Structure formats: C-alpha cells, structure tokens
Tab-separated table of C-alpha atoms in Angstrom:
chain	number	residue	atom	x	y	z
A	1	UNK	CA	-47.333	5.542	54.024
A	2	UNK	CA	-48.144	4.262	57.604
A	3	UNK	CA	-46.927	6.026	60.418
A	4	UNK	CA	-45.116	3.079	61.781
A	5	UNK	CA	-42.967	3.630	58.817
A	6	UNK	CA	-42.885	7.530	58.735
A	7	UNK	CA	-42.184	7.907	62.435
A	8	UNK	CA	-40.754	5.192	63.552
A	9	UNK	CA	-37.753	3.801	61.879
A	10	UNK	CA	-34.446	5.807	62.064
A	11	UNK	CA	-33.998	6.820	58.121
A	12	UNK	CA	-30.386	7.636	56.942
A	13	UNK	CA	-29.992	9.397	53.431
A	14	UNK	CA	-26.150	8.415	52.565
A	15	UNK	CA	-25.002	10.021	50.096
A	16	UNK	CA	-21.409	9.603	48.964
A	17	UNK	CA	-19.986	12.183	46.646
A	18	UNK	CA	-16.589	13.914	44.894
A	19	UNK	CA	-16.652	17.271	43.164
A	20	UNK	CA	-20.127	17.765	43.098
A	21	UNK	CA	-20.453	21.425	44.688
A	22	UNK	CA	-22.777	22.462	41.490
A	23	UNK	CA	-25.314	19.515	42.546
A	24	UNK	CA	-25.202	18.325	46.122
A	25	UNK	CA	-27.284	21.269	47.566
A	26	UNK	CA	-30.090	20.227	45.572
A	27	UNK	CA	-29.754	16.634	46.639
A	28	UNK	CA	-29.773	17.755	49.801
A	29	UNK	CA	-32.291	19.704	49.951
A	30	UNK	CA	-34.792	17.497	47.600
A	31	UNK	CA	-33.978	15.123	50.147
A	32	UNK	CA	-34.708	16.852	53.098
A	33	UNK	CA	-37.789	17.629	51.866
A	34	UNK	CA	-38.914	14.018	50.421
A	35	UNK	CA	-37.915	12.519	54.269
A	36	UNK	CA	-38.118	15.231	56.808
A	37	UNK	CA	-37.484	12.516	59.344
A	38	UNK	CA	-34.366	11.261	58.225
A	39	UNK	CA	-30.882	12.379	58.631
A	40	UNK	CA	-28.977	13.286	55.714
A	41	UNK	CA	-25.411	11.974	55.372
A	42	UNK	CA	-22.959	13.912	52.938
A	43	UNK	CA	-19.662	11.989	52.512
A	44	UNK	CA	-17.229	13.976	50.364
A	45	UNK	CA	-14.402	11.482	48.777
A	46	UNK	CA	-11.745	13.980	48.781
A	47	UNK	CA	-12.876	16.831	46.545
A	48	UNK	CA	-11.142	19.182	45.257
A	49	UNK	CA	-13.953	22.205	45.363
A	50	UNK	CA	-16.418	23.412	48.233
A	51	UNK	CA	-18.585	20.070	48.231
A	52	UNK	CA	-18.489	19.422	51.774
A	53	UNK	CA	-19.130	23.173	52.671
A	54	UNK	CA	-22.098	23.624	50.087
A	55	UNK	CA	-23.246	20.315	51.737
A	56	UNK	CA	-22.844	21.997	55.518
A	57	UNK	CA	-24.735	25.085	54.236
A	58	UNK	CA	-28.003	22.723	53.070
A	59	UNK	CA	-28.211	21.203	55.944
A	60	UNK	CA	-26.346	17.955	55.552
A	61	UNK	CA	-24.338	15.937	58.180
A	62	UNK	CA	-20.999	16.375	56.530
A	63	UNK	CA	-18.058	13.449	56.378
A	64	UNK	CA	-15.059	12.648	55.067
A	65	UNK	CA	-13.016	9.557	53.669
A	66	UNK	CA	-9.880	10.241	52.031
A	67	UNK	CA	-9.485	7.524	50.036
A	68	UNK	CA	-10.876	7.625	46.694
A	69	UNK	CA	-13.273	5.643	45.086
A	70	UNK	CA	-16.919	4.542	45.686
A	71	UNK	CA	-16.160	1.764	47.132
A	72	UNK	CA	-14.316	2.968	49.748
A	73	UNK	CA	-17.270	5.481	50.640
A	74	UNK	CA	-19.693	3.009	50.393
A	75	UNK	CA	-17.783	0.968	53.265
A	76	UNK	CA	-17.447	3.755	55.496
A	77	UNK	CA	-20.654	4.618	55.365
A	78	UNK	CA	-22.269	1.413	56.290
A	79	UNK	CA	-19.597	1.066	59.182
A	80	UNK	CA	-20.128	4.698	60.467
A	81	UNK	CA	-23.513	5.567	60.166
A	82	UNK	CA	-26.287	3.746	62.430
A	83	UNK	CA	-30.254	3.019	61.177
A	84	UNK	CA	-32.744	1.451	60.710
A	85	UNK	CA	-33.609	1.860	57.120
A	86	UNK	CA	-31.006	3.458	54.350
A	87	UNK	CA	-31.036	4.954	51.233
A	88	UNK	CA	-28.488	5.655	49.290
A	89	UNK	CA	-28.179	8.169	46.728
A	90	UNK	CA	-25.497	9.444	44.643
A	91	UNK	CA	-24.911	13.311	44.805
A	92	UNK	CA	-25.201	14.659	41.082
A	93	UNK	CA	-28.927	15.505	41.345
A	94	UNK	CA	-30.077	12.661	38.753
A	95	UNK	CA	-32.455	10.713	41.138
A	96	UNK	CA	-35.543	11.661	41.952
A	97	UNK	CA	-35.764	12.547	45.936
A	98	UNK	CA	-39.688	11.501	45.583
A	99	UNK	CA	-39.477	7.816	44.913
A	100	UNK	CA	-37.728	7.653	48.097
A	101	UNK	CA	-40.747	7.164	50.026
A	102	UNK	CA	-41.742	4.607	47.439
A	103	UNK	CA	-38.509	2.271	48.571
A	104	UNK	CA	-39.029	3.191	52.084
A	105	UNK	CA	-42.654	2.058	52.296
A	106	UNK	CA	-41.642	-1.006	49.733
A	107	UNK	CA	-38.572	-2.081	51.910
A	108	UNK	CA	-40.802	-1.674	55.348
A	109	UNK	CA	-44.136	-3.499	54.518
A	110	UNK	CA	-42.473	-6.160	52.721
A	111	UNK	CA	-39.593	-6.857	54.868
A	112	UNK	CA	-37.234	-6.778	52.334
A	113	UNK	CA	-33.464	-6.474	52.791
A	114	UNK	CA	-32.867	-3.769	49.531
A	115	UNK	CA	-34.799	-2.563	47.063
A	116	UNK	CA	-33.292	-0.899	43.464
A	117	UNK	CA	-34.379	2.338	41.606
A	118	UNK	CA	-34.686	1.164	38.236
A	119	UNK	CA	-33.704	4.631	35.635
A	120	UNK	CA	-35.946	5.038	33.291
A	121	UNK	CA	-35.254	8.392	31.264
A	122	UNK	CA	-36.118	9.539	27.705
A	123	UNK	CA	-33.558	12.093	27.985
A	124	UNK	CA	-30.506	11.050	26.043
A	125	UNK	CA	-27.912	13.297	27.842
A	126	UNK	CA	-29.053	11.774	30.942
A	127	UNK	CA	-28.837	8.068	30.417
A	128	UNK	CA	-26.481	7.521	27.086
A	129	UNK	CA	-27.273	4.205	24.630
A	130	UNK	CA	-23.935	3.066	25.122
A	131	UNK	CA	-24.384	3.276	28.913
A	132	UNK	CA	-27.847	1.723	28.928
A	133	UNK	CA	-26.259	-1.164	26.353
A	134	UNK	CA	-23.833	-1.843	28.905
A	135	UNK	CA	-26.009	-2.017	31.577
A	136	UNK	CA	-28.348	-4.281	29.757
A	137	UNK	CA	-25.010	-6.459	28.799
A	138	UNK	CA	-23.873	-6.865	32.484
A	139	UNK	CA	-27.371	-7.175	33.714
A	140	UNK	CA	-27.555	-10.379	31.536
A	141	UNK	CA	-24.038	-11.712	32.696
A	142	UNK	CA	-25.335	-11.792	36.196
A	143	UNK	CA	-28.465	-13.358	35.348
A	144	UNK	CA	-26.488	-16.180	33.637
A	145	UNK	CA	-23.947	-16.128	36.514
A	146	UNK	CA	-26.110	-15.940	39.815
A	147	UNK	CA	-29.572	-16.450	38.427
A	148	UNK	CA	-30.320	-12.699	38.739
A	149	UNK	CA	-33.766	-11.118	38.528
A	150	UNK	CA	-32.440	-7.497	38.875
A	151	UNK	CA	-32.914	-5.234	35.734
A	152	UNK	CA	-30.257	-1.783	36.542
A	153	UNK	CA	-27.292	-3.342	38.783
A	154	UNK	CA	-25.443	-0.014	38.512
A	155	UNK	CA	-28.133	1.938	39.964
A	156	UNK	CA	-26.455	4.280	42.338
A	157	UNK	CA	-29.876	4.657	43.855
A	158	UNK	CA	-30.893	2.282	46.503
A	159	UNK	CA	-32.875	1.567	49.907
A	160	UNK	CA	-31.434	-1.377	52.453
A	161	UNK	CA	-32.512	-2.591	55.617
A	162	UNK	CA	-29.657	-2.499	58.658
A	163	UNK	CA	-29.960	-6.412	58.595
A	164	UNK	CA	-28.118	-5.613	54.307
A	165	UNK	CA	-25.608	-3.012	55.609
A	166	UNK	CA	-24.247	-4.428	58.713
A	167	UNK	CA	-23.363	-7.557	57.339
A	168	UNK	CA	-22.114	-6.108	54.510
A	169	UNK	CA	-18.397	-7.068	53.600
A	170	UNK	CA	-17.261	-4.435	51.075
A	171	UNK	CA	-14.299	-5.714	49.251
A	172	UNK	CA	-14.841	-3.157	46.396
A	173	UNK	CA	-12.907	0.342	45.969
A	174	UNK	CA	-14.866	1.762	43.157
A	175	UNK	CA	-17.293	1.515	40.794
A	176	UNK	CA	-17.246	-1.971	41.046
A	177	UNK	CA	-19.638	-1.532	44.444
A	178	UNK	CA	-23.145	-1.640	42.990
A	179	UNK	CA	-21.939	-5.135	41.845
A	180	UNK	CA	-20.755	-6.508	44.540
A	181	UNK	CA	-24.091	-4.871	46.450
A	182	UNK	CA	-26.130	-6.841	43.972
A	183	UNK	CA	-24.008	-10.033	44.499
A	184	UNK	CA	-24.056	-10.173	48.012
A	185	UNK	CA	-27.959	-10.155	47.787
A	186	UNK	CA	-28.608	-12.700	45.484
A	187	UNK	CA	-25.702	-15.012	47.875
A	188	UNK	CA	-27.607	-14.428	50.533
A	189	UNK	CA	-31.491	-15.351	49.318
A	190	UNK	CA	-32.336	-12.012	50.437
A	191	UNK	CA	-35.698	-10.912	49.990
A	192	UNK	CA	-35.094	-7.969	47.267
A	193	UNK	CA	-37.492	-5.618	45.251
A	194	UNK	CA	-37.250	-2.806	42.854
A	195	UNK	CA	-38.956	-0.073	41.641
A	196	UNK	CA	-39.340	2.469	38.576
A	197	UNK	CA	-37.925	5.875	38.971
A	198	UNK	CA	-37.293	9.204	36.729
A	199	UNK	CA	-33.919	9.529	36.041
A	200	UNK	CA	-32.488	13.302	34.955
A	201	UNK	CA	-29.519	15.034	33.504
A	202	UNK	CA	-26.714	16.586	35.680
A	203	UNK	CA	-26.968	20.082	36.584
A	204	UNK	CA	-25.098	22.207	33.880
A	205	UNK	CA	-21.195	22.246	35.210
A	206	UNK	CA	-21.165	18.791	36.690
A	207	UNK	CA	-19.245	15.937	35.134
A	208	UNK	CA	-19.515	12.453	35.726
A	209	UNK	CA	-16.362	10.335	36.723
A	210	UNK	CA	-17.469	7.146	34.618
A	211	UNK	CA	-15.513	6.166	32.165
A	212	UNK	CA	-17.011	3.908	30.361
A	213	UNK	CA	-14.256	1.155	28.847
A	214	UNK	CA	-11.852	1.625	32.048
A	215	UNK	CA	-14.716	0.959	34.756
A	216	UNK	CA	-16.801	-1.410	32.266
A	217	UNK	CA	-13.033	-3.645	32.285
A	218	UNK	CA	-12.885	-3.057	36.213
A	219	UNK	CA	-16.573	-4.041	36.985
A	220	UNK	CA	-15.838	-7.154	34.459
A	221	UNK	CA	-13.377	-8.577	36.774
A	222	UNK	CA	-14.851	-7.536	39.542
A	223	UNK	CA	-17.828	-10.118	38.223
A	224	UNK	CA	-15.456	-12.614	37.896
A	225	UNK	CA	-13.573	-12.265	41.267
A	226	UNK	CA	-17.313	-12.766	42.475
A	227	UNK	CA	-18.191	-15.237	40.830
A	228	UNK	CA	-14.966	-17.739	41.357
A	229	UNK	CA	-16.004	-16.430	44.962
A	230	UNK	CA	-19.188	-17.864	45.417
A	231	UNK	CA	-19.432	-20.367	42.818
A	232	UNK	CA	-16.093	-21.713	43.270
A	233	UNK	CA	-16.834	-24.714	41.711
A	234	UNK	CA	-18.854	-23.839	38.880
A	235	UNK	CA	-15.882	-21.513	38.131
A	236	UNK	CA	-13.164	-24.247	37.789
A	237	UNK	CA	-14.968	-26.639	36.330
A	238	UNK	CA	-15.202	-24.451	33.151
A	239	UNK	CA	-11.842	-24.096	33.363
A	240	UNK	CA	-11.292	-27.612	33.628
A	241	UNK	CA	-13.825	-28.351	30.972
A	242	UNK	CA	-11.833	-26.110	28.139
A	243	UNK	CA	-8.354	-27.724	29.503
A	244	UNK	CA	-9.628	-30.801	29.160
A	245	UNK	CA	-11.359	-30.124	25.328
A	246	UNK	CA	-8.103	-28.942	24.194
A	247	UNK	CA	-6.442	-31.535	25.462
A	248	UNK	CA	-8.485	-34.056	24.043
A	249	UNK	CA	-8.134	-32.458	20.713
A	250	UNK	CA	-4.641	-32.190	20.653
A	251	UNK	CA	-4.209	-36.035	21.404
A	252	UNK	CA	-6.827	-37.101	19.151
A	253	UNK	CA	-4.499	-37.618	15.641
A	254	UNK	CA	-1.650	-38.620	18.288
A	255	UNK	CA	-3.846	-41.662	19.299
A	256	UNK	CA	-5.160	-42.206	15.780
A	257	UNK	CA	-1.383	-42.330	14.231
A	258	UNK	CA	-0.371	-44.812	17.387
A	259	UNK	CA	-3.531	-47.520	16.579
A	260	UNK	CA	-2.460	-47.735	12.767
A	261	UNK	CA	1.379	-47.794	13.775
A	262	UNK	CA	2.333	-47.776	16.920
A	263	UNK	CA	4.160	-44.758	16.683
A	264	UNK	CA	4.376	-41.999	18.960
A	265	UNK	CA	5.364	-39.281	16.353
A	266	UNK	CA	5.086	-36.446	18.018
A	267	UNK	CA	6.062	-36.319	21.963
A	268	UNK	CA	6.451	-32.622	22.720
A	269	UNK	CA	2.269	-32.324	21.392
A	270	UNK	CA	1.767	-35.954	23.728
A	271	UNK	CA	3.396	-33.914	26.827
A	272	UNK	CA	0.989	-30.981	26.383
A	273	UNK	CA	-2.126	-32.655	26.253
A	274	UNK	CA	-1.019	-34.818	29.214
A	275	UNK	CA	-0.481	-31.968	31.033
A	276	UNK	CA	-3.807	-29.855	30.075
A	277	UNK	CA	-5.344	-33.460	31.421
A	278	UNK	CA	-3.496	-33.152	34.474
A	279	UNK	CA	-4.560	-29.672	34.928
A	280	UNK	CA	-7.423	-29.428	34.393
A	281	UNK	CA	-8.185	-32.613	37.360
A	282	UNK	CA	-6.061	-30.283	39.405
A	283	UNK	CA	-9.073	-27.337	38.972
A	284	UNK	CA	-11.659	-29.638	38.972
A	285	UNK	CA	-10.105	-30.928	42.919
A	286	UNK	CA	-9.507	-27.249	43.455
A	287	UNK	CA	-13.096	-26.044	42.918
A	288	UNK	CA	-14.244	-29.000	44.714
A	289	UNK	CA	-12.111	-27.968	48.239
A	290	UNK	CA	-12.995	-24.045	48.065
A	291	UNK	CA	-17.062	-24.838	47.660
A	292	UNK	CA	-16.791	-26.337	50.562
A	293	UNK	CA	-14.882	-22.872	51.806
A	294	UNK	CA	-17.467	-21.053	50.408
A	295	UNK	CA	-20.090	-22.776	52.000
A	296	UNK	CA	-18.635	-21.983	55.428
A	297	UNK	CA	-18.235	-18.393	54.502
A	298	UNK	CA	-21.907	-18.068	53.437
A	299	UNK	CA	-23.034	-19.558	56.986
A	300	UNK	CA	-20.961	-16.902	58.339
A	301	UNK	CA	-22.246	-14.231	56.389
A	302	UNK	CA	-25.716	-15.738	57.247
A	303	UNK	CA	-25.503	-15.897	60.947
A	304	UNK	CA	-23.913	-12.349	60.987
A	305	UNK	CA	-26.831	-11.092	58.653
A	306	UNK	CA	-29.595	-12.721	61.226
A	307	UNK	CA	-27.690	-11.152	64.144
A	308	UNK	CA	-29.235	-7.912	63.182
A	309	UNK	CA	-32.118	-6.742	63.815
C-alpha cells in the first residue's frame, strides 16, 4: 500500500457485536494487528456475558447501544464514530483481519464509496449450503430488482468511504441492514467494488443469532419495502398489471355471453372485475405521483452524499 493510504486517512474498525465474549478478543486483536493505524470500535448490542469487558481488555474502544438488533448498531455507529475510511466487521472471528488492507487500498486508489468481502470457504460448518443457497437466491432477486452486480449482499464484512456512511439513512433494525447497505449503493450510482476473502468457522462456544427462515422472511420484505421505495413505479405497475389480468379474465365470458344475448348474467362477477379495473388505474396513478417523490428524495440523498468529503 502507499503511504498516503497507510498514514494518512483516519481508519475506523467498527465492529458491532452481542454475546460474543469467546470471539471478540481475537477480532480485536487480528485487527489491531492487520491496521495498526486505525482505531478499533467494539459496540456491544446488549449482551448478556463479558463482551464489552473482554473487548476493553484487547484493546478496543468499547460502546454501547441498547437496543437490539444489527440494524440499530449499524446506525449508531455511522452517527457516532468519525473517519475517513471504515470497515466494518462482525465480531465472531469468521473474517479474515488480512484482507482488510486489500479493501482499504481498493476503496482509496479507486475512489470508491464501499467495497464487499466476498466469503469464499470450503469449510462446511463455516458457510452452510442452505445459507450459501439463500444467499445466491437473494443475490439474484436484487439483480432482477435494482440491476445488481454484487455477488454476497449479506456479507457482514465491508469497507466504506465517509462520503457512504454519513449519508447513510438506516431504516433497518436487524439483519435486514446489509440489504439496505447494498440498496442504498446501487440508488445512488456509487462507485462500488468487491473482493475475495477466506471465510472461517466460529470459535468453539460461539453461536450465531441467524435464523435462517425468520430473518430470510424479514430480509424478504425488507427487499420489498426497498424496492416499492425506490422503484415506486415499477412496483405498482405490477400490481396494476395482475389487477388488471384478472380482471380482464373474469369479464371475458361476461362479455362473450352479452354479444350473443345481451344478457348480463352474472352482475356480482361484472362488479369485481370493474373494480380490479378501477384499481388497478388507481396503482398505476399512485406509482406515477410517488416516482416523482422518489426522485426528490434521491436528489436529497445525492446532495447530502456530495456534501461530504
């Protein structure tokens, strides 16, 4: 690495964590190590055992938020710490400290905004096939929704400029974060890049708090929440589409039966698909007004992001 980028930026390591006293000296201290410029942020999420004093001990800058979830770290965080380049890391001791410099040097000579740690593990303890079939399931959902080049979206293991974190907007409590992290790049245009990185097992006596249907459901909506977001109208224009199929199949026989006889036989069916019609012009007009919304919103977001230096 230069040593414009090894001396001069201010270098954060945030690293948000619950119940992770068996792991989070090693992060720390791999980490320390890896960067012994930067300043090592420990933010315990209301544990339960001696995380934040096993953090102290290491070495780490030790905080607290009491509200659970990663989301709610992740926000505090990027509103309480101040640099010039972060990485974020979570605290069981699966990343590898080393490809830290990679991102670093990555993010600074290519001006990028964030750059991804791609896992790549043989070990099956580490990385599970049902977890890595998820990932690779939502991975493709986002490329289909926002056009996404990204290959690991739930990589807890990333590197962002403070142009990224201060403009930030954090809407997500949990799990749901590395999502909306990913979103919020690809809204933006912002130059992105990613990387290839070892990925490990936890440390004998540390659990992970994924669970895989309840947070897969939760990170599901959350992709949907995003994208009626910032493709409002895109969003309700498939819903208007389907109303408007169903409708059009439920009046089909009605209009068929009233050419040969002029009947109306069945009203109650002629309501219904008068009123999917209706509808679905209703969410067409509605995803028409909150684009332009959203448009506004992403200026905002824009102007706030080039505030920063």
């Amino acid at each position: 690495m230069s040593r414009q980028i090894t001396e001069s930026p201010r270098i954060a390591v945030i690293v948000p964590c619950y119940n992770e006293e068996v792991a989070i000296a090693t992060v720390v201290k791999q980490f320390k190590a890896a960067l012994p410029s930067a300043t090592v942020y420990v933010y315990d999420n209301a544990s339960t055992d001696r995380t934040s004093d096993v953090a102290r001990a290491a070495g780490a800058v030790v905080r607290f938020e009491p509200r659970k979830g990663k989301g709610n770290v992740v926000r505090r965080m990027f509103a309480d710490v101040d640099a010039d380049i972060y990485v974020m890391v979570d605290g069981d001791a699966t990343y590898d400290a080393g490809s830290a410099l990679e991102m670093i040097d990555r993010l600074a000579s290519g001006n990028l905004d964030m750059v991804v740690a791609n896992r790549q593990s043989e070990a099956v303890a580490a990385y599970r096939a049902g977890h890595q079939f998820g990932n690779r399931l939502f991975n493709r959902i986002l490329e289909t929704l926002f056009n996404s080049s990204f290959q690991d979206i739930f990589s807890g293991y990333r590197a962002f400029s403070r142009r990224f974190v201060k403009s930030f907007p954090a809407a997500s409590t949990g799990f749901d974060i590395e999502t909306e992290l990913t979103v919020h790049a690809l809204e933006l245009s912002m130059p992105v890049g990613q990387i290839e990185s070892p990925y490990g097992a936890r440390p004998e006596g540390s659990e992970s708090k994924l669970r895989t249907y309840r947070h897969g459901s939760m990170i599901l909506w959350r992709i949907m929440i995003l994208y009626k977001e910032v493709r409002p109208f895109q969003f309700f224009s498939a819903i208007a589409l389907m109303l408007a199929v169903t409708s059009t199949v439920l009046v089909y026989p009605i209009v068929v039966t009233y050419i040969e006889t002029g009947l109306v036989p069945r009203f109650p069916t002629a309501i219904l698909a008068t009123g999917l019609m209706i509808l679905a012009f209703i969410s067409i007009t509605c995803g028409l007004i909150l684009d332009s919304g959203r448009r506004g919103r992403r200026e905002m977001k824009h102007l706030l992001y080039l505030q920063q230096s």
